[in-house]
XYZ file of C-alpha atoms in Angstrom:
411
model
C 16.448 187.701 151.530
C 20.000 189.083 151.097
C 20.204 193.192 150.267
C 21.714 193.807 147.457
C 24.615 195.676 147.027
C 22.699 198.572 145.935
C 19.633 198.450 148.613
C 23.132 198.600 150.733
C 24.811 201.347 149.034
C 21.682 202.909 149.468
C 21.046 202.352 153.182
C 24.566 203.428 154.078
C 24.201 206.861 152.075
C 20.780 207.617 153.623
C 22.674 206.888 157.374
C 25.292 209.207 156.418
C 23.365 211.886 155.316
C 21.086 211.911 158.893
C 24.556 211.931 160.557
C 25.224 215.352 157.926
C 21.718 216.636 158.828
C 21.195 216.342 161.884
C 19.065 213.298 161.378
C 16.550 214.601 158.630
C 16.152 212.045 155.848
C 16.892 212.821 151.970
C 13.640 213.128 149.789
C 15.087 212.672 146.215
C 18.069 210.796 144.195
C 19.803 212.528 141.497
C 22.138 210.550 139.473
C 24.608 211.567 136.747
C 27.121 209.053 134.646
C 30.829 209.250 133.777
C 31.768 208.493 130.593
C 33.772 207.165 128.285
C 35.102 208.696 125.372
C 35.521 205.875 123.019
C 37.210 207.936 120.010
C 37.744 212.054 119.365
C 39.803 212.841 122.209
C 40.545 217.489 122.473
C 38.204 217.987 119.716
C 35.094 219.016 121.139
C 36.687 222.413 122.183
C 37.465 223.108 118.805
C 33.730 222.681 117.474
C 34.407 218.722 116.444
C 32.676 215.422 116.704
C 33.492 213.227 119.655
C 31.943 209.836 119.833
C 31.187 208.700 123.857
C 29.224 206.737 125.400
C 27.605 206.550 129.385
C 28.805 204.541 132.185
C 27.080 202.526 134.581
C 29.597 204.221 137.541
C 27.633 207.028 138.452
C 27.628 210.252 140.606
C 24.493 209.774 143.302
C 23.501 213.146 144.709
C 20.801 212.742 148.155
C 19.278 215.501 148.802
C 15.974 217.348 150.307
C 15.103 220.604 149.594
C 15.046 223.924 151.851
C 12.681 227.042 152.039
C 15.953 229.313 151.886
C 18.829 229.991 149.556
C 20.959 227.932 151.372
C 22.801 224.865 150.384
C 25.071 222.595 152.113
C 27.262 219.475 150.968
C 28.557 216.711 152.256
C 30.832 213.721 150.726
C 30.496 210.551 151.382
C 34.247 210.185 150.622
C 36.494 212.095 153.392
C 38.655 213.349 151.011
C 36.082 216.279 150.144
C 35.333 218.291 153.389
C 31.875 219.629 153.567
C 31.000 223.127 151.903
C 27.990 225.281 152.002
C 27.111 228.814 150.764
C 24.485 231.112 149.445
C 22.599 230.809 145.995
C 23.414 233.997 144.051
C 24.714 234.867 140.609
C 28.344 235.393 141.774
C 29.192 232.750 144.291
C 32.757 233.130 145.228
C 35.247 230.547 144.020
C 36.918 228.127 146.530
C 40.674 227.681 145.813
C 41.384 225.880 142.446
C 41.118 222.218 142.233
C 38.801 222.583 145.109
C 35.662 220.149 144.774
C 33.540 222.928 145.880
C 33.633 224.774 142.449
C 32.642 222.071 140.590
C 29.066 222.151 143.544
C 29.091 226.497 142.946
C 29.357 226.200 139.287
C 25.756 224.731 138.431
C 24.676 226.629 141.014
C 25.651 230.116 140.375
C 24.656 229.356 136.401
C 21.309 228.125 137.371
C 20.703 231.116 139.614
C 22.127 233.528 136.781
C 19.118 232.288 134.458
C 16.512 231.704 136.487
C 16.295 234.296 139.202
C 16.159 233.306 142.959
C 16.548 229.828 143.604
C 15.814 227.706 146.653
C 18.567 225.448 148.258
C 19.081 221.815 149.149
C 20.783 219.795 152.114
C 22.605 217.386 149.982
C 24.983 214.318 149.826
C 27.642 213.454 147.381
C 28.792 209.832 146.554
C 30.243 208.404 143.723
C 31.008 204.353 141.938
C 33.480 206.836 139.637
C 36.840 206.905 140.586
C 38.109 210.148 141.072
C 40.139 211.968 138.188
C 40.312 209.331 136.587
C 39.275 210.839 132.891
C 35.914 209.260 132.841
C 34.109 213.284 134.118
C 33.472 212.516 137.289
C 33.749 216.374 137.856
C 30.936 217.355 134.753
C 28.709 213.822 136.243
C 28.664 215.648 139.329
C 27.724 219.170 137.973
C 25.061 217.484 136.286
C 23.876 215.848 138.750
C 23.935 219.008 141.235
C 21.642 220.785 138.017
C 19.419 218.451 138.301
C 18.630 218.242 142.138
C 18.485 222.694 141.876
C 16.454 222.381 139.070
C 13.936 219.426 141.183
C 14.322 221.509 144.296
C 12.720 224.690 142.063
C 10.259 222.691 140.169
C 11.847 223.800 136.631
C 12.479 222.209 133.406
C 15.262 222.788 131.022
C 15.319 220.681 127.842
C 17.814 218.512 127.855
C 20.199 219.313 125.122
C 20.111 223.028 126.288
C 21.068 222.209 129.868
C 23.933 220.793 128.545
C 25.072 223.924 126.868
C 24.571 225.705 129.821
C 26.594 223.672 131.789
C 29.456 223.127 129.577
C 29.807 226.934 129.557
C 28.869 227.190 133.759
C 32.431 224.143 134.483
C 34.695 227.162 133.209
C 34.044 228.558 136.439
C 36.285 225.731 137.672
C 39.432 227.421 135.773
C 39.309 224.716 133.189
C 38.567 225.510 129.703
C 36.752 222.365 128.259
C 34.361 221.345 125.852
C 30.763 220.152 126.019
C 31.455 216.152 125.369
C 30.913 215.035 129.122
C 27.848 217.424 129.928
C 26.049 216.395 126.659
C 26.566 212.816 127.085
C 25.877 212.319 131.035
C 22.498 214.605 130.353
C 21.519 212.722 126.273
C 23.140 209.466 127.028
C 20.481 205.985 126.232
C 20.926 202.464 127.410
C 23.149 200.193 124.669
C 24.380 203.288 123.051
C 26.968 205.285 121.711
C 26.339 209.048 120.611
C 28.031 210.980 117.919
C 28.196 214.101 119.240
C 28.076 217.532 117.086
C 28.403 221.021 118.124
C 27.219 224.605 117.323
C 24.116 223.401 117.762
C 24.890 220.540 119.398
C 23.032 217.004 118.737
C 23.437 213.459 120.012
C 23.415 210.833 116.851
C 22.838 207.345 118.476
C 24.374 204.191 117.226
C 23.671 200.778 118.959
C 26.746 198.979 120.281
C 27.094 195.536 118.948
C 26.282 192.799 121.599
C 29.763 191.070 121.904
C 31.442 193.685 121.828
C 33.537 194.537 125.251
C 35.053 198.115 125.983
C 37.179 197.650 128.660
C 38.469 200.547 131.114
C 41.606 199.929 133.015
C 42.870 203.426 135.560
C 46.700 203.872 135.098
C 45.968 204.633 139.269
C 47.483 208.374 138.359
C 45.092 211.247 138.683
C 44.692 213.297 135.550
C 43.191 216.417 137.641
C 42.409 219.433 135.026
C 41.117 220.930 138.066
C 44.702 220.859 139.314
C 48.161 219.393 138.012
C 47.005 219.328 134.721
C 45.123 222.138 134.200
C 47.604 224.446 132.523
C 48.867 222.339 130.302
C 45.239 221.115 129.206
C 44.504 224.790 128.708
C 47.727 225.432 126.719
C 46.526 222.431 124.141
C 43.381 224.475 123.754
C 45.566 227.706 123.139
C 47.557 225.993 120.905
C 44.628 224.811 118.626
C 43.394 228.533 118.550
C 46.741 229.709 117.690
C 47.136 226.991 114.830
C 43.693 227.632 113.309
C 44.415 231.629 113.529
C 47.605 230.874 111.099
C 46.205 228.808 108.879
C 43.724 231.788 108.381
C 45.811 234.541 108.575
C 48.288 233.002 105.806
C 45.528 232.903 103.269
C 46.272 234.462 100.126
C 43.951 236.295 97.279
C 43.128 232.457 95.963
C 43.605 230.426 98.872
C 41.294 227.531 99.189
C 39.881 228.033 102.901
C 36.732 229.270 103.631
C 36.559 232.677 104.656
C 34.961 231.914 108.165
C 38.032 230.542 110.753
C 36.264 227.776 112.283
C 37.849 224.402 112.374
C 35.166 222.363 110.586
C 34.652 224.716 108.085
C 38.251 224.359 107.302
C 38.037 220.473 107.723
C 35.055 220.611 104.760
C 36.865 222.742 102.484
C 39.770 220.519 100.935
C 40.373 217.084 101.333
C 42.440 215.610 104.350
C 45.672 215.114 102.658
C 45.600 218.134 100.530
C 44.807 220.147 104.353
C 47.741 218.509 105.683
C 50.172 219.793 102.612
C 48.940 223.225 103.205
C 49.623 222.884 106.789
C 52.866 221.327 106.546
C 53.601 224.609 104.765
C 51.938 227.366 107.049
C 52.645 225.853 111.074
C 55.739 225.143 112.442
C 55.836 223.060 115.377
C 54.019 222.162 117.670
C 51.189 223.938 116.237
C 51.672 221.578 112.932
C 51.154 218.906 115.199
C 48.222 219.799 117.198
C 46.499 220.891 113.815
C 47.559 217.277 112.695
C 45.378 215.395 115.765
C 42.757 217.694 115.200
C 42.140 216.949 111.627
C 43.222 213.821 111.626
C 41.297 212.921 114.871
C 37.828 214.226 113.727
C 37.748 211.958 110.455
C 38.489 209.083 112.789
C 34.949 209.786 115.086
C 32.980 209.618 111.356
C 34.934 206.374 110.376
C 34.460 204.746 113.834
C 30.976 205.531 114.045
C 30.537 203.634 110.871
C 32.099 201.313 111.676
C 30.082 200.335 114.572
C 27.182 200.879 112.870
C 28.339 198.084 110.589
C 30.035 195.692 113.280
C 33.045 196.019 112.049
C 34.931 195.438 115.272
C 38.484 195.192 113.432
C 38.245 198.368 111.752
C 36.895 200.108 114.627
C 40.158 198.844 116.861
C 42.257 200.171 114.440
C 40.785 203.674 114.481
C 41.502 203.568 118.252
C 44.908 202.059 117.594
C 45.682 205.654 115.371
C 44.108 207.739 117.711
C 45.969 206.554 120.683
C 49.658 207.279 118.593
C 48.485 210.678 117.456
C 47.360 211.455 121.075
C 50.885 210.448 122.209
C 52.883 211.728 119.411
C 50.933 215.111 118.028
C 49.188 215.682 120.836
C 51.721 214.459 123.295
C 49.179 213.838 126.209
C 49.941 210.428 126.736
C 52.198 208.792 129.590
C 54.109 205.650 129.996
C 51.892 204.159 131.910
C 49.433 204.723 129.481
C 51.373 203.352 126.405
C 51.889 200.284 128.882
C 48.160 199.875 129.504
C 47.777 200.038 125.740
C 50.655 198.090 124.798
C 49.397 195.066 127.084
C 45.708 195.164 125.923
C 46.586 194.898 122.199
C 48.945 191.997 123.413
C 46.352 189.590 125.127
C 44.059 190.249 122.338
C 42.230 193.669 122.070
C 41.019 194.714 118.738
C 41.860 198.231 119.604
C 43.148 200.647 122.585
C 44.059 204.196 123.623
C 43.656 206.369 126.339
C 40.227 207.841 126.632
C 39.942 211.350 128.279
C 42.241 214.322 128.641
C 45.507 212.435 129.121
C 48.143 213.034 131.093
C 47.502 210.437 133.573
C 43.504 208.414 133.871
C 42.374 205.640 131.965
C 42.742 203.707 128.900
C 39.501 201.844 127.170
C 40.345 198.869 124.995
C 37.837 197.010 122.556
C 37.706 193.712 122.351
C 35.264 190.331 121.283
C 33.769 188.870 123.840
C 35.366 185.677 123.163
C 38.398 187.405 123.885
C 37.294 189.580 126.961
C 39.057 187.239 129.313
C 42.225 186.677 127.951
C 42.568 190.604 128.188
C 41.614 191.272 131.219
C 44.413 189.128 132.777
C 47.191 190.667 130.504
C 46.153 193.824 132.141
C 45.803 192.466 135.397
C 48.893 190.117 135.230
C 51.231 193.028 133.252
C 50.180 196.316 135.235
C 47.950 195.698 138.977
C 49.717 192.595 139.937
C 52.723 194.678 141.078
C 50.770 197.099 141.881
C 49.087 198.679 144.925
C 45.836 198.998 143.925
C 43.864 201.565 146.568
C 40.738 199.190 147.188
C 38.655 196.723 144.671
C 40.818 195.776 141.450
C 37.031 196.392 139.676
C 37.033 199.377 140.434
C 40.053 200.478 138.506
C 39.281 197.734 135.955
C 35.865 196.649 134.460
C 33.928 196.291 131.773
C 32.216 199.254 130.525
C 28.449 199.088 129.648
C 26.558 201.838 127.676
C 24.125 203.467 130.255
C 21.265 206.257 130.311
C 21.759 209.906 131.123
C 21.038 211.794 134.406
C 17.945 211.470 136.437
C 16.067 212.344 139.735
C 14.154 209.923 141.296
C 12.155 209.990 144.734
C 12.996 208.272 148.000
């Protein structure tokens, strides 16, 4: 019988971790999945809906656990030199846009709500490519949780493990939102989840059987661990500072709410009359970060909808909006980016816009089956073929199928 490619995926990462570990054998698997984001891109931060779902690519974690409070990584990709260090509630960063914060940061949370901690001997590998906007950074601070949480024989519920690590990534310097934790920890096979915060909850809705998202990698690294970072963070200022004048420009009978949250002003008057009043109160670019954000979150409850009713046409042209408010409002998009969009709609996508934080990563285009073929080779034909594409073309453009969340599993 012929392995498969995972019993050989498999067999290689158990060979490289007794090379890591001076021949000791891992005892458990955890596994954590990207994601992709299929509408609600920079809302989550602001207390909004975002609608994801899992991936199949996946961050694999090997490890066995030790009697100290010791742990040491290794990567199976030499890109990431190893790093080890002591379990404690204030576990010194590495530099920024070092892969080691993203190992400390579950770590050091874990340890800060749960006391003393055993450590783990453990090896990282991943089918997600790297900063690539599907969270291969959150799939792989989930799946660190995970094996620290196995290793110590404790439990968190699922939903409040997310929380906690959504809060424990801004260690890491980058000052996201809970979307990628939520979804790589709640995520179920065939779905898509609506996702609401403050409290947060998953809402599932079924993904309709022909449809195809599709995920193609502009091949440019959108690292809000690095490059990016500040300018990610300065959208998220720049949200704050918009909601703060909106509220501080109310007058004796103004029509917001009282409370300065975003969805409380969201509920309070409807979208076009909000817009009016903005239009009036925030001078640019604040107007037009306000605009995505409003605009945006009424997308994620159409879209769902949408879905839920197979309406694959309407759905597309939710993603079509979101993608020019992303790259006009929001101004987060590229021109690679518009290209990748630009040639799915052309060879027959329903829908398409860059998924993730921007500024370099991945689009995801929807399409019917009947047409997933055609639209693959625009994108393959109009963007890779000219291309330099760093190892297997699937790898930087697939199909995307709606997977389960995290697990452990034993060797």
């Amino acid at each position: 019988m012929i392995p498969s490619a995972e019993s050989r995926e498999m067999e290689q990462a158990v060979a490289t971790y007794r090379k890591a570990f001076g021949g000791t054998e891992p005892t458990h698997l955890s596994k954590a999945p990207g994601r992709v984001n299929l509408i609600g891109e920079h809302t989550d931060y602001n207390g909004l809906p975002v609608f994801p779902m899992a991936l199949q690519q996946e961050v694999n974690v090997h490890f066995r656990p030790r009697n100290d409070d010791q742990v040491r990584f290794s990567n199976g990709n030499p890109e990431f030199p190893p790093r080890s260090f002591t379990l404690s509630p204030e576990i010194p960063r590495e530099e920024t846009g070092d892969w080691g914060n993203y190992l400390k940061a579950p770590c050091q949370a874990l340890v800060e709500r749960l006391g003393p901690l055993e450590g783990l001997d453990a090896l990282v590998t991943s089918t997600l490519p790297v900063a690539s906007g599907l969270s291969s950074s959150s799939a792989l601070v989930i799946a660190v949780a995970r094996a620290l949480l196995h290793t110590n024989r404790v439990e968190v519920p699922t939903l409040e493990l997310a929380d906690e690590m959504a809060a424990a990534e801004r260690y890491t310097g980058t000052q996201g939102g809970g979307m990628d934790q939520a979804i790589s920890l709640g995520a179920s096979d065939g779905y898509a989840s609506r996702i609401e915060f403050d409290p947060l909850r998953l809402f599932q809705t079924a993904v309709p059987p022909t449809w195809r998202f599709i995920v193609a990698h502009t091949m440019n690294r959108a690292e809000k661990s690095g490059a990016a970072q500040a300018a990610y963070n300065r959208r998220r200022e720049e949200c704050g500072e918009a909601l703060g004048l909106m509220w501080e420009s109310r007058t004796t009978d103004d029509p917001l709410p009282r409370t300065p949250t975003y969805s409380e002003i969201i509920s309070s008057l409807p979208l076009e009359e909000l817009l009016a009043l903005a239009g009036d109160r925030l001078p640019p670019p604040l107007l037009q970060r306000f605009r995505h954000i409003v605009t945006e979150t009424e997308r994620v409850y159409e879209a769902q909808d949408a879905m839920g009713r197979g309406d694959l046409l309407t759905f597309g042209l939710l993603m079509d909006a979101s993608h020019e408010s992303l790259r006009s409002d929001y101004e987060v998009s590229s021109v690679e980016l518009d290209r990748l969009v630009e040639l799915a709609r052309r060879g027959g996508a329903a829908g398409a816009r860059l998924t993730g934080a921007g500024f370099g990563g991945c689009i995801v285009a929807l399409c019917d089956s009947r047409h997933l073929d055609e639209v693959m080779a625009a994108l393959e034909e109009g963007y890779y073929q000219d291309r330099e594409v760093p190892g297997k073309l699937e790898e930087v453009l697939f199909v995307a199928r709606p997977a389960n969340g995290a697990s452990v599993h034993p060797l």
